[in-house]
mmCIF file of C-alpha atoms in Angstrom:
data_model
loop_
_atom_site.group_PDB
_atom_site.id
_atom_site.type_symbol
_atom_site.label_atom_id
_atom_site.label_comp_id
_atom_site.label_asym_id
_atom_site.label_seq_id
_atom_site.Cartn_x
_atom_site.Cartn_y
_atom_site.Cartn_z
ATOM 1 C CA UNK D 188 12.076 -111.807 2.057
ATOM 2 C CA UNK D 189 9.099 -109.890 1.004
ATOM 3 C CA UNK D 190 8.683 -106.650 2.957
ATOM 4 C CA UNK D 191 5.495 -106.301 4.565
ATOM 5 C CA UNK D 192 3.793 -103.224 2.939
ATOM 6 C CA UNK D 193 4.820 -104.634 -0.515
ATOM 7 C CA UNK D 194 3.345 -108.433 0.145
ATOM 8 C CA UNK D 195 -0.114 -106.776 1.460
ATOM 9 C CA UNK D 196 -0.450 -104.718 -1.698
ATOM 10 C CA UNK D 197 0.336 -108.074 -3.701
ATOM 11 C CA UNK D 198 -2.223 -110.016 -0.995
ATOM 12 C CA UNK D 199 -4.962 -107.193 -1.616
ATOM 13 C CA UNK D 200 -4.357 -107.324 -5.828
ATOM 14 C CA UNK D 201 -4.319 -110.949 -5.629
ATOM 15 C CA UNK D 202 -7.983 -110.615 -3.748
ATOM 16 C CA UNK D 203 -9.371 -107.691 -5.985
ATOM 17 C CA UNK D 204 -8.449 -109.784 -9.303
ATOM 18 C CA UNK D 205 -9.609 -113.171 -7.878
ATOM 19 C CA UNK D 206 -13.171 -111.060 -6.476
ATOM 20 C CA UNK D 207 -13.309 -109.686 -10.444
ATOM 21 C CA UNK D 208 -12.956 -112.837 -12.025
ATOM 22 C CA UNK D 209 -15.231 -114.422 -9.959
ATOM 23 C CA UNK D 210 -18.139 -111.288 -10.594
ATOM 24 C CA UNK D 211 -17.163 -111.577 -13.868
ATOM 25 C CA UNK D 212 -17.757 -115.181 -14.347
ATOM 26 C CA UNK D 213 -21.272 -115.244 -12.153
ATOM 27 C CA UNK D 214 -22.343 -112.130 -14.793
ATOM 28 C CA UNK D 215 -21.440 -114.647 -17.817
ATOM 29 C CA UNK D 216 -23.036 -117.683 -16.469
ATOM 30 C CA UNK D 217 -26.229 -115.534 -15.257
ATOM 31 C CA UNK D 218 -26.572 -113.857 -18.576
ATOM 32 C CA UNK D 219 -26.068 -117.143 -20.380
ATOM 33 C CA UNK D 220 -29.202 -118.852 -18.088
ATOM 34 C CA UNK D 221 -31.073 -115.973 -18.934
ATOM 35 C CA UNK D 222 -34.512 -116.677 -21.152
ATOM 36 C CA UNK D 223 -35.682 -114.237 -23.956
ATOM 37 C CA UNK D 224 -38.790 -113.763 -24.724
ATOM 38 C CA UNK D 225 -40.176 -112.129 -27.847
ATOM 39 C CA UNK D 226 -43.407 -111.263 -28.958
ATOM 40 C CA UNK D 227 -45.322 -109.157 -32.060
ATOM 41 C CA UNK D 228 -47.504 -109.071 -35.199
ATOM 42 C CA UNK D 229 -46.262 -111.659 -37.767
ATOM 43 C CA UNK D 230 -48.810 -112.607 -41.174
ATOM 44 C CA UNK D 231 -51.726 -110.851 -39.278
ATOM 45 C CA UNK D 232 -51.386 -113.218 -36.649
ATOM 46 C CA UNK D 233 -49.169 -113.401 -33.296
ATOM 47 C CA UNK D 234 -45.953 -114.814 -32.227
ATOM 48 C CA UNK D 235 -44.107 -116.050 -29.203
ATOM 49 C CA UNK D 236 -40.771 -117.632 -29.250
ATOM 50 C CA UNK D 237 -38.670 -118.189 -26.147
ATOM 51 C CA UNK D 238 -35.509 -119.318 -25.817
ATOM 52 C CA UNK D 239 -31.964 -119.135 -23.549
ATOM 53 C CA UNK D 240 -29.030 -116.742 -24.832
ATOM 54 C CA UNK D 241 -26.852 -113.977 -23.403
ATOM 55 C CA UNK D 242 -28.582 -111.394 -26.389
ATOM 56 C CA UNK D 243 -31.823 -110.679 -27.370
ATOM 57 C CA UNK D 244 -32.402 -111.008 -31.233
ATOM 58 C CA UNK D 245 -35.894 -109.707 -31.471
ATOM 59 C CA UNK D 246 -34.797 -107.320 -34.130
ATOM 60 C CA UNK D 247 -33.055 -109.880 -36.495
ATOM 61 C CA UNK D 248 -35.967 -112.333 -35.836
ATOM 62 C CA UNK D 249 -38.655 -109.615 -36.357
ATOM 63 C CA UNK D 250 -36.453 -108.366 -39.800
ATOM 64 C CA UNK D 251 -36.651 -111.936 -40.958
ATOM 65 C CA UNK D 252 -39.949 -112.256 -40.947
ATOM 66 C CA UNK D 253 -40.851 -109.095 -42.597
ATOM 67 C CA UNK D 254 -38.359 -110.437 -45.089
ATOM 68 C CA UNK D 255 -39.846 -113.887 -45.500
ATOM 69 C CA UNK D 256 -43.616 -111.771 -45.645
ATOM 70 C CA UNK D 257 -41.930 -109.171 -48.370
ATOM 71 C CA UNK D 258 -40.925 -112.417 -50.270
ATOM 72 C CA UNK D 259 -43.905 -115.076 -50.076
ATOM 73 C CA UNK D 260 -47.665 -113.117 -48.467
ATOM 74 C CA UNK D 261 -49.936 -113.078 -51.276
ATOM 75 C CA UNK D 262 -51.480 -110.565 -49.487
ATOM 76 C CA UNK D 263 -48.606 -108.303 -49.452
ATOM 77 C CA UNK D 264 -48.907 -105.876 -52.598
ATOM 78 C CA UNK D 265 -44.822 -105.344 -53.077
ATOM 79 C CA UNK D 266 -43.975 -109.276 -52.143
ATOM 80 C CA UNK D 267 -42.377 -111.538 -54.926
ATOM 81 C CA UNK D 268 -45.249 -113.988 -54.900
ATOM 82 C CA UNK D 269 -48.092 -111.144 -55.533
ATOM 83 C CA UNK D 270 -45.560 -110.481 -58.758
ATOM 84 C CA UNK D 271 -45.717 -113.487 -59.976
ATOM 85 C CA UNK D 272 -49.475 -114.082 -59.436
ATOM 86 C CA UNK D 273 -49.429 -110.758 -61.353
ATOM 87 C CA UNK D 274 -48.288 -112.009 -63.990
ATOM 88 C CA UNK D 275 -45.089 -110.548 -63.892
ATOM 89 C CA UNK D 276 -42.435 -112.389 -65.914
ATOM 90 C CA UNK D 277 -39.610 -110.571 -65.060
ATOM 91 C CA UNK D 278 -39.429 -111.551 -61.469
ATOM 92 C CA UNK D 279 -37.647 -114.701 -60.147
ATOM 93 C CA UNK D 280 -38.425 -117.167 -57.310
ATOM 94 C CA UNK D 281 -36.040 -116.805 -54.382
ATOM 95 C CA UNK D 282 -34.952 -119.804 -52.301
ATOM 96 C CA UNK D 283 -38.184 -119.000 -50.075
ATOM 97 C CA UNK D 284 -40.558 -119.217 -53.015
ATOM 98 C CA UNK D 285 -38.482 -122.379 -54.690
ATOM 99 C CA UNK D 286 -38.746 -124.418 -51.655
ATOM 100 C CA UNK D 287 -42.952 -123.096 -50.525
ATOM 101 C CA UNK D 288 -43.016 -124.477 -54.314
ATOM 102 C CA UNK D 289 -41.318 -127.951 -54.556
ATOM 103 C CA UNK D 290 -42.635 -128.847 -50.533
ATOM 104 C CA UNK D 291 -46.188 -127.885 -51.877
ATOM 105 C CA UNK D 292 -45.798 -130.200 -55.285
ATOM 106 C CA UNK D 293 -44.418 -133.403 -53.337
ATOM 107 C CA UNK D 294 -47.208 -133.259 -50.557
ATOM 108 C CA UNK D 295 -49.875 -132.234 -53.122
ATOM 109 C CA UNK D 296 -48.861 -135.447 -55.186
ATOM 110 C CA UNK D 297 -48.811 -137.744 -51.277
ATOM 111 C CA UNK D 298 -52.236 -136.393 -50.760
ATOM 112 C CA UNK D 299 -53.723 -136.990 -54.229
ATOM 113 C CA UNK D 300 -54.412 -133.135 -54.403
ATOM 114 C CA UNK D 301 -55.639 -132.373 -51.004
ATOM 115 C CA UNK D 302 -52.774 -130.117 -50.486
ATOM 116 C CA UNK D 303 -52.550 -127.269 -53.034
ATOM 117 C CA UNK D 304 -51.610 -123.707 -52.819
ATOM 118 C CA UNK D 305 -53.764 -122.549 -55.886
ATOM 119 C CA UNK D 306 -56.986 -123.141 -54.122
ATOM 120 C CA UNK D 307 -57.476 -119.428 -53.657
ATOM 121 C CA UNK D 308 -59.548 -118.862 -56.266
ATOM 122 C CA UNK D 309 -62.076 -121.784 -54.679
ATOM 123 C CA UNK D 310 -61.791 -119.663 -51.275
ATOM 124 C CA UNK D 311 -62.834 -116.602 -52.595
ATOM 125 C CA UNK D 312 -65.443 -118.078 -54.626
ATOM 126 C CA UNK D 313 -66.908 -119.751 -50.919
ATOM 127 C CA UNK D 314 -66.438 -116.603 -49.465
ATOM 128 C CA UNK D 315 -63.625 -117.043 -47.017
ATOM 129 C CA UNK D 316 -60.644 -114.681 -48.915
ATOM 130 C CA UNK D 317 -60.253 -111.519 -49.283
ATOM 131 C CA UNK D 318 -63.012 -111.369 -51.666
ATOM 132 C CA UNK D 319 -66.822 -111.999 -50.529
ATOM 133 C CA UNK D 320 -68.286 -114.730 -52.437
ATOM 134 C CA UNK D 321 -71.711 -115.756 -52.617
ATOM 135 C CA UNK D 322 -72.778 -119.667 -52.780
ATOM 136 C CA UNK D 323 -72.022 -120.884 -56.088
ATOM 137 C CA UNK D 324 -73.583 -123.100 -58.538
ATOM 138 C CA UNK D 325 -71.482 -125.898 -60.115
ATOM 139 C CA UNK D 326 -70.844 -124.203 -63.179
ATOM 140 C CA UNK D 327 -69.356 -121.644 -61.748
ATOM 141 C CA UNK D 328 -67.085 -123.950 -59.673
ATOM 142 C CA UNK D 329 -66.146 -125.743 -62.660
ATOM 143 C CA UNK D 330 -65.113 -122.751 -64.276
ATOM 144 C CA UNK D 331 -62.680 -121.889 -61.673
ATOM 145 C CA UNK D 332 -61.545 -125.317 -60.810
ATOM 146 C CA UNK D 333 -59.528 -125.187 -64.743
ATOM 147 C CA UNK D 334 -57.061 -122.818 -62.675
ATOM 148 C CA UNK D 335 -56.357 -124.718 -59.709
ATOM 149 C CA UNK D 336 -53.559 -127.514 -59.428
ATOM 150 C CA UNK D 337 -50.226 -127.923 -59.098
ATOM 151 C CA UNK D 338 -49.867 -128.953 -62.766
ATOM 152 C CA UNK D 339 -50.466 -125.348 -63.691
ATOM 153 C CA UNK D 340 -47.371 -124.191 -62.366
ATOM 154 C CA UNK D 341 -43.635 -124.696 -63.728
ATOM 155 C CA UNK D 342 -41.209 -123.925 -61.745
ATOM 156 C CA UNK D 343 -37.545 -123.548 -63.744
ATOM 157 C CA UNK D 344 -34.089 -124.129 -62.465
ATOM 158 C CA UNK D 345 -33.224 -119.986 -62.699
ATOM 159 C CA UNK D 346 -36.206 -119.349 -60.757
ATOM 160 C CA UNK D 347 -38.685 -118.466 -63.442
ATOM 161 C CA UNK D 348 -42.099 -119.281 -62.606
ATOM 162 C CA UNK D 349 -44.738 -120.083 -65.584
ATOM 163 C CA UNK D 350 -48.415 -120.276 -65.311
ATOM 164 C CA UNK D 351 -50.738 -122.117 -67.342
ATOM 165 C CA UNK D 352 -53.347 -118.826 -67.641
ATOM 166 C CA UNK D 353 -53.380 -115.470 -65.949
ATOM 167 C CA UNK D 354 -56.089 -116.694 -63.597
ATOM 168 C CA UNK D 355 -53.996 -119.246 -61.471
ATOM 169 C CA UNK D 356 -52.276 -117.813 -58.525
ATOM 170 C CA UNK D 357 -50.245 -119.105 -55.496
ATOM 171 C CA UNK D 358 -50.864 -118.440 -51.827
ATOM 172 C CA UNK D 359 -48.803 -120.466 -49.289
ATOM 173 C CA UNK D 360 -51.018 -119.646 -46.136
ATOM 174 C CA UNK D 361 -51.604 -123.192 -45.180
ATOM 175 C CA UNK D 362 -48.058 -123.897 -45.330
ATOM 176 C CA UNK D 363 -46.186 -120.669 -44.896
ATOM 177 C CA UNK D 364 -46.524 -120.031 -41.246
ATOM 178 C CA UNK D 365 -44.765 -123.652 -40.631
ATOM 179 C CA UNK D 366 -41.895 -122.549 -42.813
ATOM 180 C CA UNK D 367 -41.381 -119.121 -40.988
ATOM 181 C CA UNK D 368 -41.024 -121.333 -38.179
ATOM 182 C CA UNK D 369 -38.469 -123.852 -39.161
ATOM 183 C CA UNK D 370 -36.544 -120.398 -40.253
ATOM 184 C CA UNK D 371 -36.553 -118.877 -37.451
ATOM 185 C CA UNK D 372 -35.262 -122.001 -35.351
ATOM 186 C CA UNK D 373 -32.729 -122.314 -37.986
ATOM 187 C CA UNK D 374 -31.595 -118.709 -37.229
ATOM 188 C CA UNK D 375 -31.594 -119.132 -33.184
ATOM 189 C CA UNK D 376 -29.900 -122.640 -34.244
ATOM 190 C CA UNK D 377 -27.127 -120.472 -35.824
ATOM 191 C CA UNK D 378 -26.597 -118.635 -33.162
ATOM 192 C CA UNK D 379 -25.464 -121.468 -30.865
ATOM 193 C CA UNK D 380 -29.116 -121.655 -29.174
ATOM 194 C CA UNK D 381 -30.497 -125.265 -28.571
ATOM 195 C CA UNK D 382 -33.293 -124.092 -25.757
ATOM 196 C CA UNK D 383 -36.108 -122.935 -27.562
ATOM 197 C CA UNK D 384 -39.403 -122.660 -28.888
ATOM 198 C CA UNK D 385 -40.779 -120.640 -31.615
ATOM 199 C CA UNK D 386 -44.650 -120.261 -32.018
ATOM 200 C CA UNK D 387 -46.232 -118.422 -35.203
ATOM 201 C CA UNK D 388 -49.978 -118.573 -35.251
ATOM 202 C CA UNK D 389 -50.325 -122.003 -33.556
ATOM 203 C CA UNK D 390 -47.231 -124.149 -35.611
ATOM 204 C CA UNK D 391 -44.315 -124.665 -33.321
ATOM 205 C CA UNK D 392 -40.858 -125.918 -33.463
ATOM 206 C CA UNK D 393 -39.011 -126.561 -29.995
ATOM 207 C CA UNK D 394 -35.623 -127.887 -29.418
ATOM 208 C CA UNK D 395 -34.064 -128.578 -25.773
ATOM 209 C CA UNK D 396 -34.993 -127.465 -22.446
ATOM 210 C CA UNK D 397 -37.968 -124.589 -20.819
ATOM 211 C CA UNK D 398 -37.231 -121.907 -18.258
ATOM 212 C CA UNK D 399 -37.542 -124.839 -15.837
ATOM 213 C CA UNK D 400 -35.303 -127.225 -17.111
ATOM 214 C CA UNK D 401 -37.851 -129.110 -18.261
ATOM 215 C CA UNK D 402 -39.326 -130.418 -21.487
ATOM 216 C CA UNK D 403 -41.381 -127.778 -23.068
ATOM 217 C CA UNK D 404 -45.147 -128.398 -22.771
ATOM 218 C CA UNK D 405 -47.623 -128.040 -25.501
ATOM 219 C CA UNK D 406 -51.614 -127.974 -24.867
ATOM 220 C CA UNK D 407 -54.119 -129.029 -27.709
ATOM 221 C CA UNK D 408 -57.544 -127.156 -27.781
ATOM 222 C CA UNK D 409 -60.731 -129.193 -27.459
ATOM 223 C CA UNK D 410 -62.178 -129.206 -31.038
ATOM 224 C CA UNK D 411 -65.003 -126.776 -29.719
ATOM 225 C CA UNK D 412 -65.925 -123.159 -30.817
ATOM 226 C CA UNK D 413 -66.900 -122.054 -27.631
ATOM 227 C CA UNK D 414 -64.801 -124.417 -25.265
ATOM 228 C CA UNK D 415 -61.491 -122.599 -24.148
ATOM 229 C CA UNK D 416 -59.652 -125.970 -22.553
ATOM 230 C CA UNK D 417 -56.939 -128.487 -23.509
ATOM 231 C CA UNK D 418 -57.659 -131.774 -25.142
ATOM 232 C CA UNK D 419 -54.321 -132.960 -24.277
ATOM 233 C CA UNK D 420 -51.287 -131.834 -23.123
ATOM 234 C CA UNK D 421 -47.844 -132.840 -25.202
ATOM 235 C CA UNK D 422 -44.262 -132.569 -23.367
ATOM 236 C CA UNK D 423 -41.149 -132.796 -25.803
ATOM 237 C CA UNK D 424 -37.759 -131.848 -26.210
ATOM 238 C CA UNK D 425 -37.467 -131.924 -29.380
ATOM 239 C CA UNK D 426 -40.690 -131.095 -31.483
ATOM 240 C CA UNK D 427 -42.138 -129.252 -35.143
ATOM 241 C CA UNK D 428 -45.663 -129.369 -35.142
ATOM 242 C CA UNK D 429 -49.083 -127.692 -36.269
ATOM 243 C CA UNK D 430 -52.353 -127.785 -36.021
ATOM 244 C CA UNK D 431 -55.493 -127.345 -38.571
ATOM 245 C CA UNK D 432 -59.032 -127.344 -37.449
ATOM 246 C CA UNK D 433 -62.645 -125.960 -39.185
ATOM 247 C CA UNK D 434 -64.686 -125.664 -35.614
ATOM 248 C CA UNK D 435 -63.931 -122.376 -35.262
ATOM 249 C CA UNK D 436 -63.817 -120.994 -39.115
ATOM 250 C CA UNK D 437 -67.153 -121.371 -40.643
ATOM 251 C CA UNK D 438 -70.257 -119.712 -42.282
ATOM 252 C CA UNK D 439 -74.299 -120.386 -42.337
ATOM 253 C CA UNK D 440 -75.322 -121.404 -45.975
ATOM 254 C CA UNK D 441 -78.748 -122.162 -46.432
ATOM 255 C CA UNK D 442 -79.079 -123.425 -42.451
ATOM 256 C CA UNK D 443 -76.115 -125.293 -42.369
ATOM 257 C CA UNK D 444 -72.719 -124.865 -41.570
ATOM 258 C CA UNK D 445 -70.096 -124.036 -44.463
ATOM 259 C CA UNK D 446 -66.253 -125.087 -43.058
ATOM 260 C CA UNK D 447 -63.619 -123.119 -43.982
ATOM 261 C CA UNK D 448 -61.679 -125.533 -45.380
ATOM 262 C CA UNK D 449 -62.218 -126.123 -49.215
ATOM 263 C CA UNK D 450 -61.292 -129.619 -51.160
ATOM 264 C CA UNK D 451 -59.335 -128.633 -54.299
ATOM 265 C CA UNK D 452 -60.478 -132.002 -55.656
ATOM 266 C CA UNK D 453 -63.907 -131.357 -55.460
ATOM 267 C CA UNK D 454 -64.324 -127.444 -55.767
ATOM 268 C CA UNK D 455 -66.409 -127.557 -52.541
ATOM 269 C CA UNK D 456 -65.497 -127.027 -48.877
ATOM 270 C CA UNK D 457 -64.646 -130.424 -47.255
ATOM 271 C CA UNK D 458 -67.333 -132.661 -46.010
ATOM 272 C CA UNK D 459 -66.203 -135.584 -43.341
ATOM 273 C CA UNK D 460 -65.923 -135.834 -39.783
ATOM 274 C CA UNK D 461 -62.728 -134.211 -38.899
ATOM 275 C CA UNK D 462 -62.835 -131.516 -36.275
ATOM 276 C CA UNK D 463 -59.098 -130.950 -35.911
ATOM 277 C CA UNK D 464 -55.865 -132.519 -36.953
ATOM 278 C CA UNK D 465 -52.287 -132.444 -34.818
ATOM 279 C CA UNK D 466 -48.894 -133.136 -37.524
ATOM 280 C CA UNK D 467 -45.869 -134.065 -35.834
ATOM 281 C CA UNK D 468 -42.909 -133.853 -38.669
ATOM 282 C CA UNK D 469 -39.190 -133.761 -39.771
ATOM 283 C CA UNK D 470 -40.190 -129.939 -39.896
ATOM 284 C CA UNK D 471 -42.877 -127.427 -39.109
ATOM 285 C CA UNK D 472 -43.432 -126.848 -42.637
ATOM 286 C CA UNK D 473 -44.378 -130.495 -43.249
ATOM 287 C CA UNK D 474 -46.513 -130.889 -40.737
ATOM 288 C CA UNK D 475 -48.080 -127.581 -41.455
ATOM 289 C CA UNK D 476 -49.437 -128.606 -44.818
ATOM 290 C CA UNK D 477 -50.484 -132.232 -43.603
ATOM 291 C CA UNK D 478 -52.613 -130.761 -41.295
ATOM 292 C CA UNK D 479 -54.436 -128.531 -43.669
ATOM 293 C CA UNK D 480 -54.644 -131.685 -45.938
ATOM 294 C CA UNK D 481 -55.595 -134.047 -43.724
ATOM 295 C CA UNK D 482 -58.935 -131.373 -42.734
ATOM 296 C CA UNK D 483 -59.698 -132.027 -46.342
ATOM 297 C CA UNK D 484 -59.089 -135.585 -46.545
ATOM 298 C CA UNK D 485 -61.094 -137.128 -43.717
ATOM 299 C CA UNK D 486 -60.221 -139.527 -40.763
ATOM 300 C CA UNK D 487 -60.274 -143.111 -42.692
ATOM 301 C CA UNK D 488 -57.860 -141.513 -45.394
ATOM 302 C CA UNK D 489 -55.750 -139.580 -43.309
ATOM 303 C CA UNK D 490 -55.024 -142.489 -41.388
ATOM 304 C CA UNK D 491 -54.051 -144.338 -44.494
ATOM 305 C CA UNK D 492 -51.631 -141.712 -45.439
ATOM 306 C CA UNK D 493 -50.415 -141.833 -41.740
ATOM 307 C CA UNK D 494 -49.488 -145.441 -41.905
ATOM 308 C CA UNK D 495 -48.003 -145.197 -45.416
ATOM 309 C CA UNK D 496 -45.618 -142.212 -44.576
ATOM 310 C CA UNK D 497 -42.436 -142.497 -42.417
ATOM 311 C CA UNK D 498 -41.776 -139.588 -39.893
ATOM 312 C CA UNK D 499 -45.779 -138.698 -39.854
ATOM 313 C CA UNK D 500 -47.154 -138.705 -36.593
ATOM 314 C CA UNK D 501 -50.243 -136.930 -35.489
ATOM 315 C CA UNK D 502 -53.802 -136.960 -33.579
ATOM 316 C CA UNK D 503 -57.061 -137.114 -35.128
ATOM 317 C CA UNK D 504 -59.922 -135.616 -33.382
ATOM 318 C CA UNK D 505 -63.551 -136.421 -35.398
ATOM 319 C CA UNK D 506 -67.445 -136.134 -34.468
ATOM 320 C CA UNK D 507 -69.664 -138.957 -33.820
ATOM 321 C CA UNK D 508 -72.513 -138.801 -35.927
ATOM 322 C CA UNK D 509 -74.568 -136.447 -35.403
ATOM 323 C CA UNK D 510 -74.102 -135.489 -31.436
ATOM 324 C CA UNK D 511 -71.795 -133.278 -29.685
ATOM 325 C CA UNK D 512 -69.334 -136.025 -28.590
ATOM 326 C CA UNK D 513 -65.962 -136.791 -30.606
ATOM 327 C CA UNK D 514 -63.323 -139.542 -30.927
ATOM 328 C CA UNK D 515 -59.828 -139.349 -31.476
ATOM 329 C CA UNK D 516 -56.890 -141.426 -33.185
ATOM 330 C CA UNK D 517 -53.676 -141.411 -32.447
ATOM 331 C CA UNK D 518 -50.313 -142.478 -34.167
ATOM 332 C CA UNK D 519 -47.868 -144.542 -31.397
ATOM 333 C CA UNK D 520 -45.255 -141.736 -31.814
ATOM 334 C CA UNK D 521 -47.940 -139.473 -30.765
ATOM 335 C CA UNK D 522 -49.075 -141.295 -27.792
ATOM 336 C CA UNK D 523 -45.392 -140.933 -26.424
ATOM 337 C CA UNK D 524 -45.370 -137.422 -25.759
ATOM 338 C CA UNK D 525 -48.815 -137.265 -24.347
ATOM 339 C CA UNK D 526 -48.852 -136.146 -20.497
ATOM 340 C CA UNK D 527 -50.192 -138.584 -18.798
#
């Protein structure tokens, strides 16, 4: 028989263990429903990415990035990819640059040239890089246009990267953002985190659930420079997408409206009816760099390209004519996710 003051001193450890567990266990389970949220400066434009885990990794997420800028920002005077467009032979392409290189020579090829990284040269010349340009004549755009095109770069198996002049140069802008994306998911991936969603400058890449157990929800501005509303409103559990649009990136030339967006086929800045296009891919950095070729390519061929590529979807947003109203295509996949 247990004595009395010996089985209440076995009762009360029995309750003070069972109480810690339990504390213990509500801490685990409420840190593991809790939702981080990190923001900052990323490639001169803003991030947001949410998502649920027990530790915050802003630190690691903001080191890879500066990483990923250090290796691949034109516009980053110490970064591998200024090196090469230095001219710099010594240097070799890391995985980053190898990858930005082959994904930007298949979709250049799918899009007959409207995708391609060694446009800079045309921006400038229009006026919308780092360097002011002034309106040039044809000569002089035919004189640049020799060093832009995929088929003036070589990229070699040790990572060697050849030119074909001095003058060509690589800048992954229109693609770059998506890939810092699909990174960064990959790294919260790692972790064991399926809720998320990671946002760089407008390309996103969600996986799972939101802070209300829902799908996450995604608006899509109203191709307007001064309107400030959604055009529709995507839910999804699973999603890598981006957006490209010229209504809010343009200068006045002679009385009319210069877009922002310049054809490499042609030299010039693109000239259709496309006011913004949505790319819904296998990853952000896909869809990132159909978007920006898809601007240059026009509704009627975008749409071709849309039907002839598996795992494309996206929305088309155009003008009509010459008034302020605008139509809109969209793939079936697309229409899915819509909120209706």
């Amino acid at each position: 028989m247990i004595p009395i003051r010996n089985f209440k001193g076995w009762l009360a450890a029995v309750i003070f263990l069972t109480a810690f567990i339990i504390i213990r266990l509500t801490g685990v389970m409420e840190k593991e429903e809790t939702y981080c949220k990190n923001e900052g400066l990323a490639f001169s434009t803003l991030y947001h990415i949410t998502y649920r885990s027990s530790t915050d990794y802003r630190d690691s997420i903001e080191l890879l990035l500066k990483r990923f800028d250090s290796s691949v920002s034109p516009f980053n005077p110490a970064s591998l990819v200024t090196a090469i467009n230095n001219g710099d032979t010594a240097v070799r392409a890391d995985e980053w640059v190898k990858t930005l290189i082959e994904r930007s020579s298949l979709i250049s090829r799918a899009t007959g040239g409207a995708f391609d990284p060694t446009v800079s040269p045309l921006i400038n010349l229009w006026g919308f890089g780092y360097e002011k340009g002034l309106h040039p004549d044809k000569a002089t755009i035919d004189a640049v246009m020799e060093h832009v095109g995929m088929e003036n770069i070589t990229l070699y198996p040790d990572g060697r990267v050849e030119k074909s002049s001095p003058s060509v140069t690589l800048n992954f802008s229109a693609i770059a953002k998506g890939y810092a994306v699909d990174l960064t998911a990959g790294f919260l991936r790692s972790k064991g985190i399926t809720d998320y969603m990671v946002e760089i400058g407008g390309e996103i890449a969600a996986s799972g659930l939101n802070p209300e157990g829902k799908k996450w929800s995604v608006g899509i501005d109203v191709p307007s420079d001064t309107a400030s509303s959604f055009q529709h409103i995507i839910r999804a559990g699973n999603l890598a997408m981006a957006t490209s649009g010229n209504y809010r990136n343009y200068k006045t030339v002679d009385g009319r409206k210069v877009w922002h967006t310049i054809d490499p086929r042609t030299g010039e800045p693109a000239r259709n009816a496309l006011l913004s296009a949505t790319v819904i891919a296998r990853d952000c950095m896909t869809a990132d760099a159909y978007a920006t070729a898809f601007m240059v390519l026009g509704p009627e061929e975008s749409r071709r390209i849309l039907s002839a590529t598996p795992g494309l979807e996206a929305l088309l947003i155009y003008a009509v004519g010459d008034t302020a109203a605008f139509g809109e295509y969209m793939t079936d996949g697309f229409k899915n996710l819509v909120e209706k």
